[in-house]
C-alpha cells in the first residue's frame, strides 16, 4: 500500500506541474498583450467578431454576441473560430468574470463533447484560460470527469490530451478540487510515464522560482509548492524522503530549488517573502 501511495502522490505532483510552464506563458502573454495598447472594437456582428479578433479585447456586449453565436451555430468552422476568440479573451481576468456572468462557461463546456477533435481542443483551451479564475472553477469542476476521460481515451500526446492536462493543472493548483482526481491517479501516472516531453516536467520548471520572475507568477508557483507540502503532510510523509528522479517532487526538494527559496526570503515583495519563509523549513 505504501508504495502505491507514493506512486500516487508522485503522479499527482506531476499532474500539478505538467503544463505549468504553458499556463505561465499564457499568463505572461496576456499581461504583455494587455499592456500593449490593445483596442476595444466598436459594435459589430457576431460572425465578424470571429474573423480577426486575435488582437482585440471584446467588451461585454460583444462577448454576449459571441456566446450566442457559439450556442446557436452548427457550422464547425464558425464554432472553432468563436472558441478561439473566447479563449483569447479569457486570458484577461476581467473577461473571465464577464464570460461567467453571461452564462458562458456551460456554453463552452458543452463543446468538449463535440466529436470534432479540433473543436474539443479549442473548447478545452478556452476552459483552461477561464479556470484561472477561482469562481469559474466552481462551474468548471462539473467537467472534470469528462476531461479525464478525454485525456485517457484520446491518442497519446494528442492536442486534446495536452489541452485536457492543462485544464486539470489549473483545476488542481488549489486543494479545492484535487480530490476529484483521486480515482484517476493510476491512469494519469501512465499518461505522464509514457508521454513525450510535452507531458513531462522539465528541469526548466525551476526557473519559475527565480527572483526576477513577475510577482503574480511567483505567488502562483509558491502556492503550488505550499499545496504539495500540505498533501505530503496529510499523507504523513517527509519531504526528505527519496522521490523518483524526473518527478516534480524530485525537482522541488532538491538543492537547486532550496537555494532559490533561500534567495526569495530576501525578495522585495512581502507576500513572496512570506510564502518563501513558510517553505524553507521543508528542506
JSON list of N, CA, C and O in Angstrom, two decimals, residues 45-47 49-50 60-74 78-79 82 86 102-104 107-108 111:
[
{"chain": "A", "resi": 45, "resn": "UNK", "atom": "N", "xyz": [-21.12, 42.63, -35.95]},
{"chain": "A", "resi": 45, "resn": "UNK", "atom": "CA", "xyz": [-21.91, 41.41, -35.96]},
{"chain": "A", "resi": 45, "resn": "UNK", "atom": "C", "xyz": [-21.15, 40.30, -35.26]},
{"chain": "A", "resi": 45, "resn": "UNK", "atom": "O", "xyz": [-19.92, 40.32, -35.16]},
{"chain": "A", "resi": 46, "resn": "UNK", "atom": "N", "xyz": [-21.89, 39.29, -34.79]},
{"chain": "A", "resi": 46, "resn": "UNK", "atom": "CA", "xyz": [-21.27, 38.18, -34.07]},
{"chain": "A", "resi": 46, "resn": "UNK", "atom": "C", "xyz": [-20.29, 37.42, -34.96]},
{"chain": "A", "resi": 46, "resn": "UNK", "atom": "O", "xyz": [-19.19, 37.07, -34.54]},
{"chain": "A", "resi": 47, "resn": "UNK", "atom": "N", "xyz": [-20.69, 37.20, -36.23]},
{"chain": "A", "resi": 47, "resn": "UNK", "atom": "CA", "xyz": [-19.81, 36.47, -37.14]},
{"chain": "A", "resi": 47, "resn": "UNK", "atom": "C", "xyz": [-18.52, 37.23, -37.39]},
{"chain": "A", "resi": 47, "resn": "UNK", "atom": "O", "xyz": [-17.44, 36.65, -37.49]},
{"chain": "A", "resi": 49, "resn": "UNK", "atom": "N", "xyz": [-16.96, 39.07, -35.37]},
{"chain": "A", "resi": 49, "resn": "UNK", "atom": "CA", "xyz": [-16.08, 39.02, -34.19]},
{"chain": "A", "resi": 49, "resn": "UNK", "atom": "C", "xyz": [-15.13, 37.82, -34.24]},
{"chain": "A", "resi": 49, "resn": "UNK", "atom": "O", "xyz": [-14.14, 37.79, -33.52]},
{"chain": "A", "resi": 50, "resn": "UNK", "atom": "N", "xyz": [-15.44, 36.84, -35.07]},
{"chain": "A", "resi": 50, "resn": "UNK", "atom": "CA", "xyz": [-14.58, 35.65, -35.14]},
{"chain": "A", "resi": 50, "resn": "UNK", "atom": "C", "xyz": [-13.54, 35.75, -36.24]},
{"chain": "A", "resi": 50, "resn": "UNK", "atom": "O", "xyz": [-12.71, 34.86, -36.38]},
{"chain": "A", "resi": 60, "resn": "UNK", "atom": "N", "xyz": [-18.37, 43.45, -23.03]},
{"chain": "A", "resi": 60, "resn": "UNK", "atom": "CA", "xyz": [-19.41, 42.52, -22.58]},
{"chain": "A", "resi": 60, "resn": "UNK", "atom": "C", "xyz": [-20.46, 42.28, -23.66]},
{"chain": "A", "resi": 60, "resn": "UNK", "atom": "O", "xyz": [-20.92, 41.14, -23.87]},
{"chain": "A", "resi": 61, "resn": "UNK", "atom": "N", "xyz": [-20.86, 43.33, -24.37]},
{"chain": "A", "resi": 61, "resn": "UNK", "atom": "CA", "xyz": [-21.87, 43.17, -25.42]},
{"chain": "A", "resi": 61, "resn": "UNK", "atom": "C", "xyz": [-21.37, 42.26, -26.53]},
{"chain": "A", "resi": 61, "resn": "UNK", "atom": "O", "xyz": [-22.10, 41.40, -27.03]},
{"chain": "A", "resi": 62, "resn": "UNK", "atom": "N", "xyz": [-20.12, 42.43, -26.91]},
{"chain": "A", "resi": 62, "resn": "UNK", "atom": "CA", "xyz": [-19.55, 41.62, -27.97]},
{"chain": "A", "resi": 62, "resn": "UNK", "atom": "C", "xyz": [-19.36, 40.17, -27.53]},
{"chain": "A", "resi": 62, "resn": "UNK", "atom": "O", "xyz": [-19.58, 39.23, -28.30]},
{"chain": "A", "resi": 63, "resn": "UNK", "atom": "N", "xyz": [-18.96, 39.99, -26.28]},
{"chain": "A", "resi": 63, "resn": "UNK", "atom": "CA", "xyz": [-18.82, 38.63, -25.76]},
{"chain": "A", "resi": 63, "resn": "UNK", "atom": "C", "xyz": [-20.17, 37.92, -25.73]},
{"chain": "A", "resi": 63, "resn": "UNK", "atom": "O", "xyz": [-20.25, 36.72, -26.00]},
{"chain": "A", "resi": 64, "resn": "UNK", "atom": "N", "xyz": [-21.21, 38.66, -25.39]},
{"chain": "A", "resi": 64, "resn": "UNK", "atom": "CA", "xyz": [-22.55, 38.07, -25.37]},
{"chain": "A", "resi": 64, "resn": "UNK", "atom": "C", "xyz": [-22.97, 37.64, -26.78]},
{"chain": "A", "resi": 64, "resn": "UNK", "atom": "O", "xyz": [-23.55, 36.56, -26.96]},
{"chain": "A", "resi": 65, "resn": "UNK", "atom": "N", "xyz": [-22.68, 38.46, -27.77]},
{"chain": "A", "resi": 65, "resn": "UNK", "atom": "CA", "xyz": [-22.97, 38.10, -29.16]},
{"chain": "A", "resi": 65, "resn": "UNK", "atom": "C", "xyz": [-22.22, 36.82, -29.55]},
{"chain": "A", "resi": 65, "resn": "UNK", "atom": "O", "xyz": [-22.77, 35.93, -30.21]},
{"chain": "A", "resi": 66, "resn": "UNK", "atom": "N", "xyz": [-20.96, 36.78, -29.14]},
{"chain": "A", "resi": 66, "resn": "UNK", "atom": "CA", "xyz": [-20.12, 35.64, -29.49]},
{"chain": "A", "resi": 66, "resn": "UNK", "atom": "C", "xyz": [-20.63, 34.35, -28.84]},
{"chain": "A", "resi": 66, "resn": "UNK", "atom": "O", "xyz": [-20.66, 33.29, -29.47]},
{"chain": "A", "resi": 67, "resn": "UNK", "atom": "N", "xyz": [-21.06, 34.44, -27.61]},
{"chain": "A", "resi": 67, "resn": "UNK", "atom": "CA", "xyz": [-21.60, 33.28, -26.91]},
{"chain": "A", "resi": 67, "resn": "UNK", "atom": "C", "xyz": [-22.89, 32.81, -27.55]},
{"chain": "A", "resi": 67, "resn": "UNK", "atom": "O", "xyz": [-23.13, 31.59, -27.68]},
{"chain": "A", "resi": 68, "resn": "UNK", "atom": "N", "xyz": [-23.73, 33.74, -27.95]},
{"chain": "A", "resi": 68, "resn": "UNK", "atom": "CA", "xyz": [-24.98, 33.38, -28.63]},
{"chain": "A", "resi": 68, "resn": "UNK", "atom": "C", "xyz": [-24.67, 32.67, -29.95]},
{"chain": "A", "resi": 68, "resn": "UNK", "atom": "O", "xyz": [-25.30, 31.67, -30.30]},
{"chain": "A", "resi": 69, "resn": "UNK", "atom": "N", "xyz": [-23.69, 33.20, -30.67]},
{"chain": "A", "resi": 69, "resn": "UNK", "atom": "CA", "xyz": [-23.30, 32.57, -31.93]},
{"chain": "A", "resi": 69, "resn": "UNK", "atom": "C", "xyz": [-22.79, 31.15, -31.69]},
{"chain": "A", "resi": 69, "resn": "UNK", "atom": "O", "xyz": [-23.17, 30.22, -32.41]},
{"chain": "A", "resi": 70, "resn": "UNK", "atom": "N", "xyz": [-21.94, 30.99, -30.68]},
{"chain": "A", "resi": 70, "resn": "UNK", "atom": "CA", "xyz": [-21.38, 29.67, -30.37]},
{"chain": "A", "resi": 70, "resn": "UNK", "atom": "C", "xyz": [-22.48, 28.68, -29.99]},
{"chain": "A", "resi": 70, "resn": "UNK", "atom": "O", "xyz": [-22.43, 27.51, -30.35]},
{"chain": "A", "resi": 71, "resn": "UNK", "atom": "N", "xyz": [-23.48, 29.17, -29.28]},
{"chain": "A", "resi": 71, "resn": "UNK", "atom": "CA", "xyz": [-24.56, 28.31, -28.82]},
{"chain": "A", "resi": 71, "resn": "UNK", "atom": "C", "xyz": [-25.51, 27.93, -29.95]},
{"chain": "A", "resi": 71, "resn": "UNK", "atom": "O", "xyz": [-26.09, 26.83, -29.93]},
{"chain": "A", "resi": 72, "resn": "UNK", "atom": "N", "xyz": [-25.65, 28.79, -30.94]},
{"chain": "A", "resi": 72, "resn": "UNK", "atom": "CA", "xyz": [-26.68, 28.58, -31.96]},
{"chain": "A", "resi": 72, "resn": "UNK", "atom": "C", "xyz": [-26.16, 28.00, -33.27]},
{"chain": "A", "resi": 72, "resn": "UNK", "atom": "O", "xyz": [-26.94, 27.44, -34.04]},
{"chain": "A", "resi": 73, "resn": "UNK", "atom": "N", "xyz": [-24.87, 28.10, -33.54]},
{"chain": "A", "resi": 73, "resn": "UNK", "atom": "CA", "xyz": [-24.36, 27.65, -34.83]},
{"chain": "A", "resi": 73, "resn": "UNK", "atom": "C", "xyz": [-24.06, 26.15, -34.85]},
{"chain": "A", "resi": 73, "resn": "UNK", "atom": "O", "xyz": [-23.70, 25.56, -33.83]},
{"chain": "A", "resi": 74, "resn": "UNK", "atom": "N", "xyz": [-24.20, 25.56, -36.03]},
{"chain": "A", "resi": 74, "resn": "UNK", "atom": "CA", "xyz": [-23.80, 24.17, -36.26]},
{"chain": "A", "resi": 74, "resn": "UNK", "atom": "C", "xyz": [-22.60, 24.11, -37.20]},
{"chain": "A", "resi": 74, "resn": "UNK", "atom": "O", "xyz": [-22.12, 23.02, -37.51]},
{"chain": "A", "resi": 78, "resn": "UNK", "atom": "N", "xyz": [-17.18, 28.13, -37.92]},
{"chain": "A", "resi": 78, "resn": "UNK", "atom": "CA", "xyz": [-17.55, 29.28, -37.08]},
{"chain": "A", "resi": 78, "resn": "UNK", "atom": "C", "xyz": [-17.42, 28.92, -35.60]},
{"chain": "A", "resi": 78, "resn": "UNK", "atom": "O", "xyz": [-16.95, 29.73, -34.79]},
{"chain": "A", "resi": 79, "resn": "UNK", "atom": "N", "xyz": [-17.81, 27.69, -35.25]},
{"chain": "A", "resi": 79, "resn": "UNK", "atom": "CA", "xyz": [-17.72, 27.26, -33.86]},
{"chain": "A", "resi": 79, "resn": "UNK", "atom": "C", "xyz": [-16.27, 27.29, -33.37]},
{"chain": "A", "resi": 79, "resn": "UNK", "atom": "O", "xyz": [-15.97, 27.78, -32.28]},
{"chain": "A", "resi": 82, "resn": "UNK", "atom": "N", "xyz": [-15.08, 30.90, -33.01]},
{"chain": "A", "resi": 82, "resn": "UNK", "atom": "CA", "xyz": [-15.69, 31.53, -31.84]},
{"chain": "A", "resi": 82, "resn": "UNK", "atom": "C", "xyz": [-14.99, 31.07, -30.56]},
{"chain": "A", "resi": 82, "resn": "UNK", "atom": "O", "xyz": [-14.74, 31.86, -29.65]},
{"chain": "A", "resi": 86, "resn": "UNK", "atom": "N", "xyz": [-13.02, 33.42, -27.92]},
{"chain": "A", "resi": 86, "resn": "UNK", "atom": "CA", "xyz": [-13.37, 33.40, -26.49]},
{"chain": "A", "resi": 86, "resn": "UNK", "atom": "C", "xyz": [-12.17, 33.01, -25.65]},
{"chain": "A", "resi": 86, "resn": "UNK", "atom": "O", "xyz": [-11.92, 33.60, -24.58]},
{"chain": "A", "resi": 102, "resn": "UNK", "atom": "N", "xyz": [-22.17, 36.03, -17.94]},
{"chain": "A", "resi": 102, "resn": "UNK", "atom": "CA", "xyz": [-23.03, 35.93, -19.12]},
{"chain": "A", "resi": 102, "resn": "UNK", "atom": "C", "xyz": [-23.51, 34.50, -19.35]},
{"chain": "A", "resi": 102, "resn": "UNK", "atom": "O", "xyz": [-24.21, 34.23, -20.33]},
{"chain": "A", "resi": 103, "resn": "UNK", "atom": "N", "xyz": [-23.14, 33.60, -18.46]},
{"chain": "A", "resi": 103, "resn": "UNK", "atom": "CA", "xyz": [-23.53, 32.20, -18.61]},
{"chain": "A", "resi": 103, "resn": "UNK", "atom": "C", "xyz": [-22.72, 31.47, -19.66]},
{"chain": "A", "resi": 103, "resn": "UNK", "atom": "O", "xyz": [-23.18, 30.46, -20.23]},
{"chain": "A", "resi": 104, "resn": "UNK", "atom": "N", "xyz": [-21.51, 31.94, -19.90]},
{"chain": "A", "resi": 104, "resn": "UNK", "atom": "CA", "xyz": [-20.69, 31.39, -20.98]},
{"chain": "A", "resi": 104, "resn": "UNK", "atom": "C", "xyz": [-20.00, 30.08, -20.68]},
{"chain": "A", "resi": 104, "resn": "UNK", "atom": "O", "xyz": [-19.67, 29.32, -21.60]},
{"chain": "A", "resi": 107, "resn": "UNK", "atom": "N", "xyz": [-21.81, 27.03, -21.95]},
{"chain": "A", "resi": 107, "resn": "UNK", "atom": "CA", "xyz": [-21.84, 27.05, -23.42]},
{"chain": "A", "resi": 107, "resn": "UNK", "atom": "C", "xyz": [-20.51, 26.52, -23.96]},
{"chain": "A", "resi": 107, "resn": "UNK", "atom": "O", "xyz": [-20.48, 25.70, -24.88]},
{"chain": "A", "resi": 108, "resn": "UNK", "atom": "N", "xyz": [-19.41, 26.98, -23.36]},
{"chain": "A", "resi": 108, "resn": "UNK", "atom": "CA", "xyz": [-18.08, 26.50, -23.77]},
{"chain": "A", "resi": 108, "resn": "UNK", "atom": "C", "xyz": [-17.91, 25.04, -23.35]},
{"chain": "A", "resi": 108, "resn": "UNK", "atom": "O", "xyz": [-17.44, 24.20, -24.14]},
{"chain": "A", "resi": 111, "resn": "UNK", "atom": "N", "xyz": [-19.11, 22.16, -25.51]},
{"chain": "A", "resi": 111, "resn": "UNK", "atom": "CA", "xyz": [-18.39, 21.86, -26.75]},
{"chain": "A", "resi": 111, "resn": "UNK", "atom": "C", "xyz": [-17.29, 20.82, -26.56]},
{"chain": "A", "resi": 111, "resn": "UNK", "atom": "O", "xyz": [-16.76, 20.31, -27.55]}
]
